[in-house]
Amino acid sequence: MATVRSHFAPEFLNRLSGIVMFNSLGVSQLEKICNKAMKGVKKRLAGQGIRVVLERCGTEAILDASFDRNYGARPVERYLEHTVVTKLSRMLISGQIHSGCTVFIEGVEVDDDKSYEFVEPNKKRIKTLTYRVERFPADMTLNEEGDLIPILT
């Protein structure tokens, strides 16, 4: 707070109703933010009978590619819309995914020698995302949240 007072004039500080100091986000908070942002995507696709599973390694890859300490979690949500939603949309339009499919989003290393791929958007990332598609069992269906549940007969 002393730094704020030394930087801004008292007249400006007097106009503020409050100052809130935040600690930086930790890994667990970032993972929760990423998973929360994916809930909307999962719900949208669940309405079409498509299940989306974001694996932990996928979450890590997304955070590695998007998180910026200076901007907080906003770039994570932008990255999800720009990259993940775009890829899922293209898969849906091309017919790669359809009702009855589960899409597993995973972060994978490209080579065994620990070198990594650089992919769009032009930002260095440790892992790249892959999208693995599987059909879910015939005796299962999706609820509104996109979770698999048994078909009740």
Short mmCIF file of C-alpha atoms in Angstrom, two decimals:
data_model
loop_
_atom_site.label_atom_id
_atom_site.label_comp_id
_atom_site.label_asym_id
_atom_site.label_seq_id
_atom_site.Cartn_x
_atom_site.Cartn_y
_atom_site.Cartn_z
CA MET A 1 0.00 0.00 0.00
CA ALA A 2 2.92 2.30 0.66
CA THR A 3 4.01 1.88 -2.95
CA VAL A 4 0.54 2.87 -4.17
CA ARG A 5 0.57 5.98 -1.97
CA SER A 6 4.01 6.98 -3.16
CA HIS A 7 3.02 6.56 -6.82
CA PHE A 8 -0.43 8.23 -6.93
CA ALA A 9 -1.45 11.69 -5.78
CA PRO A 10 -3.67 11.89 -2.66
CA GLU A 11 -6.39 13.53 -4.77
CA PHE A 12 -6.58 10.45 -6.98
CA LEU A 13 -6.46 7.99 -4.08
CA ASN A 14 -9.27 9.90 -2.36
CA ARG A 15 -11.55 9.20 -5.37
CA LEU A 16 -11.11 5.44 -5.02
CA SER A 17 -13.68 3.64 -2.89
CA GLY A 18 -11.30 0.81 -2.08
CA ILE A 19 -8.11 -0.94 -3.05
CA VAL A 20 -7.97 -4.71 -3.10
CA MET A 21 -4.63 -6.50 -3.07
CA PHE A 22 -4.55 -9.90 -4.78
CA ASN A 23 -2.08 -12.73 -4.48
CA SER A 24 -1.01 -14.45 -7.69
CA LEU A 25 -2.98 -17.46 -8.80
CA GLY A 26 -1.63 -20.88 -7.92
CA VAL A 27 -1.70 -24.00 -10.05
CA SER A 28 -4.79 -25.45 -8.36
CA GLN A 29 -6.75 -22.21 -8.85
CA LEU A 30 -5.72 -22.05 -12.51
CA GLU A 31 -6.79 -25.66 -13.06
CA LYS A 32 -10.19 -24.86 -11.52
CA ILE A 33 -10.55 -21.80 -13.77
CA CYS A 34 -9.65 -23.84 -16.85
CA ASN A 35 -12.11 -26.60 -15.95
CA LYS A 36 -14.85 -24.07 -15.16
CA ALA A 37 -14.34 -22.38 -18.52
CA MET A 38 -14.59 -25.79 -20.22
CA LYS A 39 -17.97 -26.49 -18.57
CA GLY A 40 -19.74 -24.23 -21.05
CA VAL A 41 -18.08 -25.99 -23.98
CA LYS A 42 -19.01 -29.38 -22.54
CA LYS A 43 -22.63 -28.31 -22.07
CA ARG A 44 -22.90 -26.99 -25.63
CA LEU A 45 -21.61 -30.24 -27.10
CA ALA A 46 -23.61 -32.39 -24.66
CA GLY A 47 -26.71 -30.88 -26.24
CA GLN A 48 -25.59 -32.54 -29.47
CA GLY A 49 -24.81 -35.86 -27.78
CA ILE A 50 -21.03 -35.32 -27.70
CA ARG A 51 -19.05 -35.77 -24.50
CA VAL A 52 -15.85 -33.80 -23.89
CA VAL A 53 -13.25 -34.94 -21.36
CA LEU A 54 -10.41 -32.56 -20.58
CA GLU A 55 -7.64 -34.73 -19.17
CA ARG A 56 -5.30 -33.29 -16.56
CA CYS A 57 -2.41 -33.33 -19.03
CA GLY A 58 -4.65 -31.32 -21.39
CA THR A 59 -5.33 -28.78 -18.67
CA GLU A 60 -1.57 -28.48 -18.05
CA ALA A 61 -0.90 -27.97 -21.77
CA ILE A 62 -3.60 -25.29 -21.98
CA LEU A 63 -2.20 -23.46 -18.95
CA ASP A 64 1.38 -23.71 -20.24
CA ALA A 65 0.30 -22.22 -23.56
CA SER A 66 -1.96 -19.47 -22.25
CA PHE A 67 -1.30 -18.35 -18.70
CA ASP A 68 0.46 -15.03 -18.33
CA ARG A 69 1.33 -13.92 -14.82
CA ASN A 70 0.75 -10.27 -15.79
CA TYR A 71 -2.80 -10.79 -17.08
CA GLY A 72 -4.12 -13.49 -14.76
CA ALA A 73 -6.60 -16.05 -16.05
CA ARG A 74 -8.19 -14.05 -18.88
CA PRO A 75 -5.76 -15.37 -21.52
CA VAL A 76 -6.73 -18.92 -20.49
CA GLU A 77 -10.36 -18.32 -21.44
CA ARG A 78 -9.35 -16.59 -24.68
CA TYR A 79 -7.06 -19.50 -25.54
CA LEU A 80 -9.86 -22.01 -24.93
CA GLU A 81 -12.18 -20.13 -27.28
CA HIS A 82 -9.51 -19.51 -29.91
CA THR A 83 -7.91 -22.93 -29.95
CA VAL A 84 -10.00 -25.65 -28.28
CA VAL A 85 -13.47 -24.46 -29.32
CA THR A 86 -12.25 -23.77 -32.87
CA LYS A 87 -10.76 -27.26 -33.16
CA LEU A 88 -13.90 -28.92 -31.77
CA SER A 89 -16.07 -26.86 -34.14
CA ARG A 90 -14.00 -27.94 -37.14
CA MET A 91 -14.19 -31.55 -36.01
CA LEU A 92 -17.97 -31.26 -35.70
CA ILE A 93 -18.38 -29.64 -39.12
CA SER A 94 -16.11 -32.21 -40.81
CA GLY A 95 -17.99 -35.11 -39.23
CA GLN A 96 -15.04 -36.33 -37.15
CA ILE A 97 -17.23 -36.05 -34.07
CA HIS A 98 -20.95 -36.72 -33.85
CA SER A 99 -23.62 -37.79 -31.41
CA GLY A 100 -22.43 -40.76 -29.36
CA CYS A 101 -18.75 -39.72 -29.33
CA THR A 102 -16.43 -38.82 -26.51
CA VAL A 103 -13.57 -36.41 -27.26
CA PHE A 104 -10.60 -36.70 -24.92
CA ILE A 105 -8.45 -33.57 -24.93
CA GLU A 106 -4.91 -34.44 -23.90
CA GLY A 107 -1.55 -32.72 -23.76
CA VAL A 108 1.24 -34.84 -25.21
CA GLU A 109 4.94 -34.51 -25.73
CA VAL A 110 5.92 -34.65 -29.37
CA ASP A 111 9.26 -36.49 -29.25
CA ASP A 112 10.89 -38.95 -26.88
CA ASP A 113 13.98 -36.75 -26.66
CA LYS A 114 11.98 -34.10 -24.76
CA SER A 115 11.92 -31.63 -27.63
CA TYR A 116 8.53 -30.04 -28.11
CA GLU A 117 6.38 -28.87 -30.97
CA PHE A 118 5.47 -25.23 -31.53
CA VAL A 119 1.97 -24.82 -32.92
CA GLU A 120 -0.63 -22.09 -33.48
CA PRO A 121 -1.22 -19.65 -32.01
CA ASN A 122 2.42 -18.64 -32.24
CA LYS A 123 3.23 -19.16 -28.61
CA LYS A 124 5.77 -21.50 -27.12
CA ARG A 125 4.22 -24.39 -25.28
CA ILE A 126 5.60 -27.40 -23.51
CA LYS A 127 3.00 -29.83 -24.81
CA THR A 128 0.65 -29.88 -27.73
CA LEU A 129 -3.03 -30.74 -27.53
CA THR A 130 -4.46 -33.87 -29.12
CA TYR A 131 -8.10 -34.78 -29.57
CA ARG A 132 -8.86 -38.50 -29.27
CA VAL A 133 -12.36 -39.60 -30.29
CA GLU A 134 -14.13 -42.72 -29.02
CA ARG A 135 -17.74 -43.88 -29.17
CA PHE A 136 -19.37 -44.30 -25.80
CA PRO A 137 -21.15 -47.57 -24.94
CA ALA A 138 -24.62 -48.14 -26.43
CA ASP A 139 -26.18 -48.51 -22.96
CA MET A 140 -24.99 -45.03 -21.91
CA THR A 141 -26.24 -41.53 -22.65
CA LEU A 142 -25.34 -37.97 -21.65
CA ASN A 143 -27.04 -35.80 -19.06
CA GLU A 144 -27.32 -32.01 -19.43
CA GLU A 145 -23.88 -31.50 -17.88
CA GLY A 146 -22.22 -33.82 -20.41
CA ASP A 147 -21.62 -36.71 -17.99
CA LEU A 148 -22.21 -40.31 -19.05
CA ILE A 149 -25.15 -41.97 -17.34
CA PRO A 150 -26.81 -45.36 -17.92
CA ILE A 151 -29.89 -45.45 -20.12
CA LEU A 152 -32.87 -46.29 -17.94
CA THR A 153 -35.33 -48.64 -19.60
#
